[in-house]
Tab-separated table of C-alpha atoms and ligand atoms in Angstrom:
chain	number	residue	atom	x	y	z
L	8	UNK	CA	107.935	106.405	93.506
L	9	UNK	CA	107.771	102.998	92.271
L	10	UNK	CA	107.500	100.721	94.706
L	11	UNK	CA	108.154	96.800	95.135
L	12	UNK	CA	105.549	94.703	97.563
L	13	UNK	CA	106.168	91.056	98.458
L	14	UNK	CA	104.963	88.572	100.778
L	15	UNK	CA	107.694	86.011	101.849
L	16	UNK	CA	107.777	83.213	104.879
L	17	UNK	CA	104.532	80.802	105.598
L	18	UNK	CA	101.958	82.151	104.206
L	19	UNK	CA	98.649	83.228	106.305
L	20	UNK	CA	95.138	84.935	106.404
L	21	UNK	CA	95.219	88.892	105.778
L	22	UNK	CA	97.765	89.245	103.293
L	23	UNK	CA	95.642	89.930	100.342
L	24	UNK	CA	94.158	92.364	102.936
L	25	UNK	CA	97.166	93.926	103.620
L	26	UNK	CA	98.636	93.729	99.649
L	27	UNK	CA	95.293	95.682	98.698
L	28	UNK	CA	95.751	98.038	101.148
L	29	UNK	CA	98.990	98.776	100.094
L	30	UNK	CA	98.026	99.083	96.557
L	31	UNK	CA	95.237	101.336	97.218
L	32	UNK	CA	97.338	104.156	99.823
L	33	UNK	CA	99.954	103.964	97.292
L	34	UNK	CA	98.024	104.563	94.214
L	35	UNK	CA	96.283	106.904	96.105
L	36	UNK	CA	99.346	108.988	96.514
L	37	UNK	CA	100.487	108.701	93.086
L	38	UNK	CA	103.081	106.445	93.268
L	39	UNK	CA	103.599	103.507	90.959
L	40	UNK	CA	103.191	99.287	92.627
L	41	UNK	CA	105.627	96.656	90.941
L	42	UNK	CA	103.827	93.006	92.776
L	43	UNK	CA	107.228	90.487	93.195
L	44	UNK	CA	105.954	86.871	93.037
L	45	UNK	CA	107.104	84.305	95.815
L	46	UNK	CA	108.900	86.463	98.061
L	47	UNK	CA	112.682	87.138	98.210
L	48	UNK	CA	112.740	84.151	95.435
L	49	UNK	CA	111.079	86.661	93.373
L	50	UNK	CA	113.962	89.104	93.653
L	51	UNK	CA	116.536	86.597	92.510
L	52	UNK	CA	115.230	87.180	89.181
L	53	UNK	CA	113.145	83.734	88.946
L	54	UNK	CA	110.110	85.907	87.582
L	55	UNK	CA	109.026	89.329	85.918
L	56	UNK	CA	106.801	91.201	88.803
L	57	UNK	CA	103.965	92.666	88.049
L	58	UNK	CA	102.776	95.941	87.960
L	59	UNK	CA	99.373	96.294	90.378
L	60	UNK	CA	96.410	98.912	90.196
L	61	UNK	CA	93.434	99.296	92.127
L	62	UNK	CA	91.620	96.900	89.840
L	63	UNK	CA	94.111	94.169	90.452
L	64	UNK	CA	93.379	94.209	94.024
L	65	UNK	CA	89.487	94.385	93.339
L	66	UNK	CA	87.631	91.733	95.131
L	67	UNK	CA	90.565	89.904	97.225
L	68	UNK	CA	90.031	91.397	101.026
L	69	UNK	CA	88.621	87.922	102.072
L	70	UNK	CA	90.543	85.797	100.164
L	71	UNK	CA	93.163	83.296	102.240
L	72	UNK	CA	96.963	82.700	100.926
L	73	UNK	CA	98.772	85.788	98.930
L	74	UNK	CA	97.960	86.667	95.073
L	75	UNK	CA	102.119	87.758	95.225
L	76	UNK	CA	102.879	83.723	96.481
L	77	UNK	CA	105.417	82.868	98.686
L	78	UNK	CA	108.467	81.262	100.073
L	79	UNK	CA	110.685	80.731	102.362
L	80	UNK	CA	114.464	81.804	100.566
L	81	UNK	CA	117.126	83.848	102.564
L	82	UNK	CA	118.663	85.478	99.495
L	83	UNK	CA	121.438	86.771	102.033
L	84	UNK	CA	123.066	83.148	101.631
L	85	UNK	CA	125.680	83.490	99.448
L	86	UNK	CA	127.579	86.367	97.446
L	87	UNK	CA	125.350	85.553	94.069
L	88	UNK	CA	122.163	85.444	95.524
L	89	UNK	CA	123.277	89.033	97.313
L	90	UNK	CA	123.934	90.513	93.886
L	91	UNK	CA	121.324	88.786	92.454
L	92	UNK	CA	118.634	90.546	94.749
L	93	UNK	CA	120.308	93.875	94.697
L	94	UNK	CA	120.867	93.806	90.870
L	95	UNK	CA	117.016	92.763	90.267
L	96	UNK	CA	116.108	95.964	92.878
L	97	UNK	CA	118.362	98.089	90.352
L	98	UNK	CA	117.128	96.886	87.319
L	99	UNK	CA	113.006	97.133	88.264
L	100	UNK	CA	114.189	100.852	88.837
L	101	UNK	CA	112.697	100.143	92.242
L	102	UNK	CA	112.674	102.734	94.575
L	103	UNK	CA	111.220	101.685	98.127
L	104	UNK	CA	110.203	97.878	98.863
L	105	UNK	CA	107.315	97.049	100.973
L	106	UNK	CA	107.856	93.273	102.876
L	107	UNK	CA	105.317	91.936	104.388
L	108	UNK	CA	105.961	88.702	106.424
L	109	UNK	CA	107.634	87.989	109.990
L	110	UNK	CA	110.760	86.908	111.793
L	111	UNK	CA	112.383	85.798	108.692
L	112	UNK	CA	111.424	87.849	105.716
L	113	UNK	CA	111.852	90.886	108.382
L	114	UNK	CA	115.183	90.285	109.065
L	115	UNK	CA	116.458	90.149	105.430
L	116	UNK	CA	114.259	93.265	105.097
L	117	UNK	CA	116.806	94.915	107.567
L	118	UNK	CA	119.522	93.343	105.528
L	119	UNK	CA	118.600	95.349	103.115
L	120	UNK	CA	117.759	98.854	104.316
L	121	UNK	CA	121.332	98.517	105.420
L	122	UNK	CA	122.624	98.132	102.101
L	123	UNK	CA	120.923	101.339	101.543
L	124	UNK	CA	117.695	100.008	100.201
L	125	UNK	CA	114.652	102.004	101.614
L	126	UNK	CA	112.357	99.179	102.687
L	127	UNK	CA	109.387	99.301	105.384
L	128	UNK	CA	108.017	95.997	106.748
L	129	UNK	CA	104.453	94.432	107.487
L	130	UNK	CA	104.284	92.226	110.711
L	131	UNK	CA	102.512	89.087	109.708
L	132	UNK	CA	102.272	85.604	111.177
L	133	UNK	CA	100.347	83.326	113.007
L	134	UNK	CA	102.799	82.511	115.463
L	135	UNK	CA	102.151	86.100	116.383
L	136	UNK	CA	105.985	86.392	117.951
L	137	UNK	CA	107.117	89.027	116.337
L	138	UNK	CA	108.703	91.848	119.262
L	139	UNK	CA	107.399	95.186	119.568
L	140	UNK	CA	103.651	94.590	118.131
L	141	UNK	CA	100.756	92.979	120.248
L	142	UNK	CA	99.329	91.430	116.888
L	143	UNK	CA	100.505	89.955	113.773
L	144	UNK	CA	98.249	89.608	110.688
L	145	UNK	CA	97.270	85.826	110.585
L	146	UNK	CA	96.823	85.366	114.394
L	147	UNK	CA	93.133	86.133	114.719
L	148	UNK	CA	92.365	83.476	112.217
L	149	UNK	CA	94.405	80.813	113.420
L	150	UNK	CA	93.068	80.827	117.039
L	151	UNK	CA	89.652	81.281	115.567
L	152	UNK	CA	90.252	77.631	113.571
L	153	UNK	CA	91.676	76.676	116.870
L	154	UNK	CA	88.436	77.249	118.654
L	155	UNK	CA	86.032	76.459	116.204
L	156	UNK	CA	87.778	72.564	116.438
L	157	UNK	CA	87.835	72.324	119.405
L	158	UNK	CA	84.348	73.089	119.427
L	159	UNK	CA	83.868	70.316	117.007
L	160	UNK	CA	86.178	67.733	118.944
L	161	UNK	CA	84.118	68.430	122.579
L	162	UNK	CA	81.354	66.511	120.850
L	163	UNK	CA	82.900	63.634	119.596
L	164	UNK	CA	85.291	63.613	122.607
L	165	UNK	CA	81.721	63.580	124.718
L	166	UNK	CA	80.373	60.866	122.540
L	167	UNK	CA	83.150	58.479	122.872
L	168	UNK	CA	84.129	59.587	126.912
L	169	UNK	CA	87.453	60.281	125.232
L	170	UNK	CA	91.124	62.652	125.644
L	171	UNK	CA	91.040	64.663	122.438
L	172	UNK	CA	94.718	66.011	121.910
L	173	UNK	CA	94.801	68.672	119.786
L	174	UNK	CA	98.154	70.024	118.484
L	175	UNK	CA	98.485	74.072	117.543
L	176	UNK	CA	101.471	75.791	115.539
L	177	UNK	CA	103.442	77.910	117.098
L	178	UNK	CA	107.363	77.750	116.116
L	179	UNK	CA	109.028	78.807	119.807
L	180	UNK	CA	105.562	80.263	121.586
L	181	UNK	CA	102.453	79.586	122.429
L	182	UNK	CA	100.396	82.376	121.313
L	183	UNK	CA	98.196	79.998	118.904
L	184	UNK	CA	97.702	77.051	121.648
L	185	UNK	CA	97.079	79.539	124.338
L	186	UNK	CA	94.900	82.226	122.355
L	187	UNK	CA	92.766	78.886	120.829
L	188	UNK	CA	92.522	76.856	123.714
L	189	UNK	CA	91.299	79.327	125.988
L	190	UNK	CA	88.934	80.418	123.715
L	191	UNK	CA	87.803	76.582	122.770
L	192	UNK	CA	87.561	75.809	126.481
L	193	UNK	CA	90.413	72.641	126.463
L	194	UNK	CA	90.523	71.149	129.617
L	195	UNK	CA	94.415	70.872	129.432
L	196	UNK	CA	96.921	74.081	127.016
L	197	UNK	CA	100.275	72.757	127.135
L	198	UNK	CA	102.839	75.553	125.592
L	199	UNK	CA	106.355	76.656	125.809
L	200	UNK	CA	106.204	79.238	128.454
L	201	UNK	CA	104.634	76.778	131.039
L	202	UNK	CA	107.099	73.420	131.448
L	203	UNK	CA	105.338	70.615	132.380
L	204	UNK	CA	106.363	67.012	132.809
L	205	UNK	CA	104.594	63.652	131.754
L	206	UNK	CA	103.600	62.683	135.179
L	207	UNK	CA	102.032	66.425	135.772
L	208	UNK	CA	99.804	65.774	132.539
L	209	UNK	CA	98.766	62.359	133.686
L	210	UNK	CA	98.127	63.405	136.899
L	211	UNK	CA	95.880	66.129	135.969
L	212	UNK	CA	93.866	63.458	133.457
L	213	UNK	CA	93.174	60.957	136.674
L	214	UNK	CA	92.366	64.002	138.872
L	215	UNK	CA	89.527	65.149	136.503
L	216	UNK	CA	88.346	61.918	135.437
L	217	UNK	CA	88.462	61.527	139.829
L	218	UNK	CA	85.644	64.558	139.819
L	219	UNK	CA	83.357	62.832	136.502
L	220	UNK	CA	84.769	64.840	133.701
L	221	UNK	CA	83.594	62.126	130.915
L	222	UNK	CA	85.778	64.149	128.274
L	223	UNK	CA	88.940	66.039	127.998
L	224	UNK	CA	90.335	68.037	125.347
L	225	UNK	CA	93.952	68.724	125.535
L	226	UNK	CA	95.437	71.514	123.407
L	227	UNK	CA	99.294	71.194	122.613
L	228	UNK	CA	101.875	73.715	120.932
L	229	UNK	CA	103.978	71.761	118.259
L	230	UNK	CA	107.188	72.915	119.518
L	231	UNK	CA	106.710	72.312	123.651
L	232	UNK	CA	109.573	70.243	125.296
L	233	UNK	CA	107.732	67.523	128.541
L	234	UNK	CA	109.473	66.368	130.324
L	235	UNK	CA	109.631	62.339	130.276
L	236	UNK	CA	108.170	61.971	126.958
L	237	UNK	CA	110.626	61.588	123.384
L	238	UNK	CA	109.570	63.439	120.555
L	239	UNK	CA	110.540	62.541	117.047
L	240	UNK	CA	113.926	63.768	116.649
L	241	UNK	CA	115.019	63.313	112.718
L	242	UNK	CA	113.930	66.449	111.258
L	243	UNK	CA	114.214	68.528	108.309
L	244	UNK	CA	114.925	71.911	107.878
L	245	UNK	CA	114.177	75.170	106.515
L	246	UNK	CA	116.305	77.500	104.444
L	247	UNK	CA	116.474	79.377	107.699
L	248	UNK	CA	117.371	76.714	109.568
L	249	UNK	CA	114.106	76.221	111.456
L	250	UNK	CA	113.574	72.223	111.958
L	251	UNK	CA	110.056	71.130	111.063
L	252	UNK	CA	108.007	71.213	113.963
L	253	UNK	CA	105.236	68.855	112.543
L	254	UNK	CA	107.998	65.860	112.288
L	255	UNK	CA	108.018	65.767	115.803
L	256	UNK	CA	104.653	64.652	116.304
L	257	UNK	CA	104.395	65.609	119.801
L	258	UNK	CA	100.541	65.556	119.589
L	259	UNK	CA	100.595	61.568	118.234
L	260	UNK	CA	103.480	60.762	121.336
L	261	UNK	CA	101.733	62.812	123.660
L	262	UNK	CA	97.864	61.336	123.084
L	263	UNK	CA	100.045	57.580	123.021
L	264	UNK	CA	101.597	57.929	126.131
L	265	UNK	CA	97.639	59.773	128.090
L	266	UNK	CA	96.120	56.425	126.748
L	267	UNK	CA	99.211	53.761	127.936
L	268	UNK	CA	99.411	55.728	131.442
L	269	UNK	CA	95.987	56.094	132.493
L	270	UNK	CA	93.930	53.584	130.272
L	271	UNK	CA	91.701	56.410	129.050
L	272	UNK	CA	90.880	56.068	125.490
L	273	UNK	CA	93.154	58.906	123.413
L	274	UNK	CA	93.037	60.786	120.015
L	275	UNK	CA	95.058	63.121	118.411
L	276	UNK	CA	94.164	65.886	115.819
L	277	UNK	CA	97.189	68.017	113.958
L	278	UNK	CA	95.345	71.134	112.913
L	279	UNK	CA	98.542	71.834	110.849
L	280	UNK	CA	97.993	74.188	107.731
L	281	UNK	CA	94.328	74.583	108.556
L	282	UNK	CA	95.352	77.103	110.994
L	283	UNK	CA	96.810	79.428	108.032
L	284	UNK	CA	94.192	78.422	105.241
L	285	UNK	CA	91.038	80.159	104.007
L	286	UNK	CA	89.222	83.302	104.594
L	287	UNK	CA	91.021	85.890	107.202
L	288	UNK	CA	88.365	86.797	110.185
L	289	UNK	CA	87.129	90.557	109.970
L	290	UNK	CA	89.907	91.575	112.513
L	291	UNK	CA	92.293	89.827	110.762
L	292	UNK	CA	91.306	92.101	107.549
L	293	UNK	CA	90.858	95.109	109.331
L	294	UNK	CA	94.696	94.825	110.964
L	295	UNK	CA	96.424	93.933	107.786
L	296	UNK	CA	94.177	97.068	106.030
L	297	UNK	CA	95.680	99.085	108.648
L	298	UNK	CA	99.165	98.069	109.137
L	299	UNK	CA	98.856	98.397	104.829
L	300	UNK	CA	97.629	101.514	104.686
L	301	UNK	CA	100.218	103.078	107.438
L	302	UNK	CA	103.549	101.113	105.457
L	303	UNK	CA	102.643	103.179	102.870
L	304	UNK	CA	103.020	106.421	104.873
L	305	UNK	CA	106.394	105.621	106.247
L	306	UNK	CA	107.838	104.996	102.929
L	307	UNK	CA	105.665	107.956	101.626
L	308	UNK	CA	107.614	110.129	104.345
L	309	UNK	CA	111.054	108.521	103.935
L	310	UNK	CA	111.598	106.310	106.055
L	311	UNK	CA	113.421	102.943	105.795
L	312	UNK	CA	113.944	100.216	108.432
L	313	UNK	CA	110.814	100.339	110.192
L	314	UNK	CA	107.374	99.045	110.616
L	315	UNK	CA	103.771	99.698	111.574
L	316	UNK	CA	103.177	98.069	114.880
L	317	UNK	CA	99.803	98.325	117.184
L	318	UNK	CA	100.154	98.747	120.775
L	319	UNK	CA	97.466	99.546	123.020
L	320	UNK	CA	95.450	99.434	120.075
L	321	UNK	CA	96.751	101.953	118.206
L	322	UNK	CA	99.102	101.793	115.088
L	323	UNK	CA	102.890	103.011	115.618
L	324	UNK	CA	106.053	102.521	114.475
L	325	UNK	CA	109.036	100.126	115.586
L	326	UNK	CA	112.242	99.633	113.970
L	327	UNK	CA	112.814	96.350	112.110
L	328	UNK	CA	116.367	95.873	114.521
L	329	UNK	CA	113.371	95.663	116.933
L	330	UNK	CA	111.042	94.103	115.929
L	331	UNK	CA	113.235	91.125	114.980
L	332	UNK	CA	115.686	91.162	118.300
L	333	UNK	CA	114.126	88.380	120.328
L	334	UNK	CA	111.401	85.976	119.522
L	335	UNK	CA	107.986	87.676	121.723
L	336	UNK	CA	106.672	85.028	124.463
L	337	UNK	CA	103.446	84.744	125.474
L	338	UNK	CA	102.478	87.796	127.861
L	339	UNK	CA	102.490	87.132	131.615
L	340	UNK	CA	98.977	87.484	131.716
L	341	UNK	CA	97.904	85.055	129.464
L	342	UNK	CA	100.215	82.596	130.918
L	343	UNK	CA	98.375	83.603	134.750
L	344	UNK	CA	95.175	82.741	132.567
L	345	UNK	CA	96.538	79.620	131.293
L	346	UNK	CA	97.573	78.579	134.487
L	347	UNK	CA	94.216	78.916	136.001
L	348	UNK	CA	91.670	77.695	133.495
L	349	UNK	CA	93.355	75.190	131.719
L	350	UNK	CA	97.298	74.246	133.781
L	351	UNK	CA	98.311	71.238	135.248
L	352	UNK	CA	97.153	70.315	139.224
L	353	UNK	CA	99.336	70.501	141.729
Y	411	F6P	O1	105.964	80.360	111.305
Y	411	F6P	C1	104.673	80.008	110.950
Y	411	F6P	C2	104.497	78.519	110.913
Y	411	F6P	O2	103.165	78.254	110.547
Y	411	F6P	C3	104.868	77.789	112.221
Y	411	F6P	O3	103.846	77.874	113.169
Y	411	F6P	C4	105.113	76.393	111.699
Y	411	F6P	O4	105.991	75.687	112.555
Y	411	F6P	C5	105.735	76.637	110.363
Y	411	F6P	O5	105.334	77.926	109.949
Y	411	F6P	C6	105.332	75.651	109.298
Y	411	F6P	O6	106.022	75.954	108.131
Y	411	F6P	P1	105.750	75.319	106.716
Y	411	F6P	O7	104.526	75.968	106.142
Y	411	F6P	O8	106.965	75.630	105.947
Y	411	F6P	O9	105.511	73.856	106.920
């Protein structure tokens, strides 16, 4: 078989992993990889893809961002980017398409097994929201640069007697905010799941100041609605129609309004992009060699319209209709967890 792999949506640590690993099970079974550059741009003809052997792929399981690139194009937009994609499919003599990415890029995956192309997806991003898998590749890194700054800030924070607020990604959940704060030790993790208004925050900030905490780190998802404060509100959007979370600033409002309302000295940090740059963690690496490695066998045996999932630990198989049906919150435990070691007082 000859067989198309592309990366498409936000980019994040683990998909060179996961593009070597699907080199090196395919290869391994004979069949033929064609590398498409920047995603489902790439099909639209914009550039020749590449053909990609084990040497290609030498060297690149620790390496952050994608050697394929990246972007975020719905191709499904209008009738000539349709054609366009199917005709460039046709032409490549492709015969099975590997797509790694998330929400997005999985959905026009399923777009096109129904037109009768046989494609198998890779669940990848650091929102980690996709449904039917516990873990996304990206995740593990991006709560690990969540930790390691708040780590950092606690010092500084210390230093200065200061709120820290530190603001996570995390388009509608808060698996990054939740996953790094708890892990950081913030004082404060405000996400989606858990609504929470102004005065509940500054409450909480007097009551620990009340029992001598000199320093307190808040951690806040980009996307979380309080009640009382006004985020930014003119934003742009995406060619999926996603607005851009970072416009809204909700870490800058929310460390302006800590410092007007109690008189405590506030900072804010974005972590932003940092969260998805550099060097995937060894878990990170190990899931996207896995999830890889098993893509390959479902389009080895077949199949079309699925994807390698793990649950309970172990790798399985979910349908992309699935997998793409509702946006995944934050699992009731966690939210128990963030309740008790870092929620709001009562
Ligand atoms: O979906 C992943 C994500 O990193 C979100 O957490 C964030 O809101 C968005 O992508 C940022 O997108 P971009 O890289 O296009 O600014």
């Amino acid at each position: 078989m000859r067989i198309g792999v592309l990366t498409g949506g936000g980019d994040a640590p683990g998909l060179n992993a996961a593009i070597r690993a699907v080199v090196l099970r395919a290869t391994a079974l004979g069949h033929e990889v064609l590398g498409i550059a920047d995603g489902w741009a790439g099909l639209l003809g914009e550039a020749e893809p590449r053909p990609l052997v084990a040497r290609d792929v030498a060297g690149i399981l620790g390496d952050g961002g994608t050697m394929l690139g990246t972007s975020r194009t719905d191709p499904r937009k209008d009738e000539r980017s349709r054609r366009a994609v199917l005709g460039s499919i046709q032409r490549w003599r492709l015969d099975a398409l590997v797509a790694i990415g998330g929400n997005d890029t999985l959905g026009v995956a399923q777009w096109l097994d129904a037109q009768g192309v046989r494609v198998v997806g890779v669940p990848k991003t650091v929102d980690n929201d996709l449904s039917e898998t516990e873990f996304c590749i990206g995740f593990d890194t991006a709560i690990t640069v969540v930790a390691d700054a708040l780590d950092r800030l606690r010092t500084t924070a210390s230093a200065h007697h200061r709120v820290v607020v530190v603001e996570a990604m995390g388009r509608d959940t808060g698996w990054v905010a939740a996953f790094g704060g708890l892990a950081g030790g913030a004082d404060l993790i405000i996400i989606p799941e858990i609504p929470v208004s102004g005065e509940d925050i500054i409450r909480t900030m007097k009551r620990r100041r009340a029992i001598g905490d000199p320093d307190i780190l808040v951690v806040v998802s980009e996307a979380v609605e309080i009640e009382g404060l006004e985020a930014q509100t003119a934003l742009d959007r995406d060619a999926f129609g996603h607005v851009r979370l970072d416009q809204r600033a909700i870490g800058a409002v929310l460390a302006r309004y800590i410092e007007q309302r109690t008189g405590i000295e506030a900072r804010q940090v974005v972590l932003g992009h940092l969260q998805r740059g550099g060097s995937p963690t060894a878990i990170d690496r190990l899931r996207a060699t896995r999830f890889g490695n098993a893509a390959i066998d479902l389009v080895d045996s077949g199949k079309s319209g699925v994807l390698p999932v793990q649950r309970a630990g172990r790798i399985e198989t979910a349908t992309m209709a699935d997998a793409v049906r509702e946006v995944r919150r934050l699992s009731d435990d966690y939210i128990e967890l963030v309740r008790r070691f870092a929620g709001v007082v009562g």
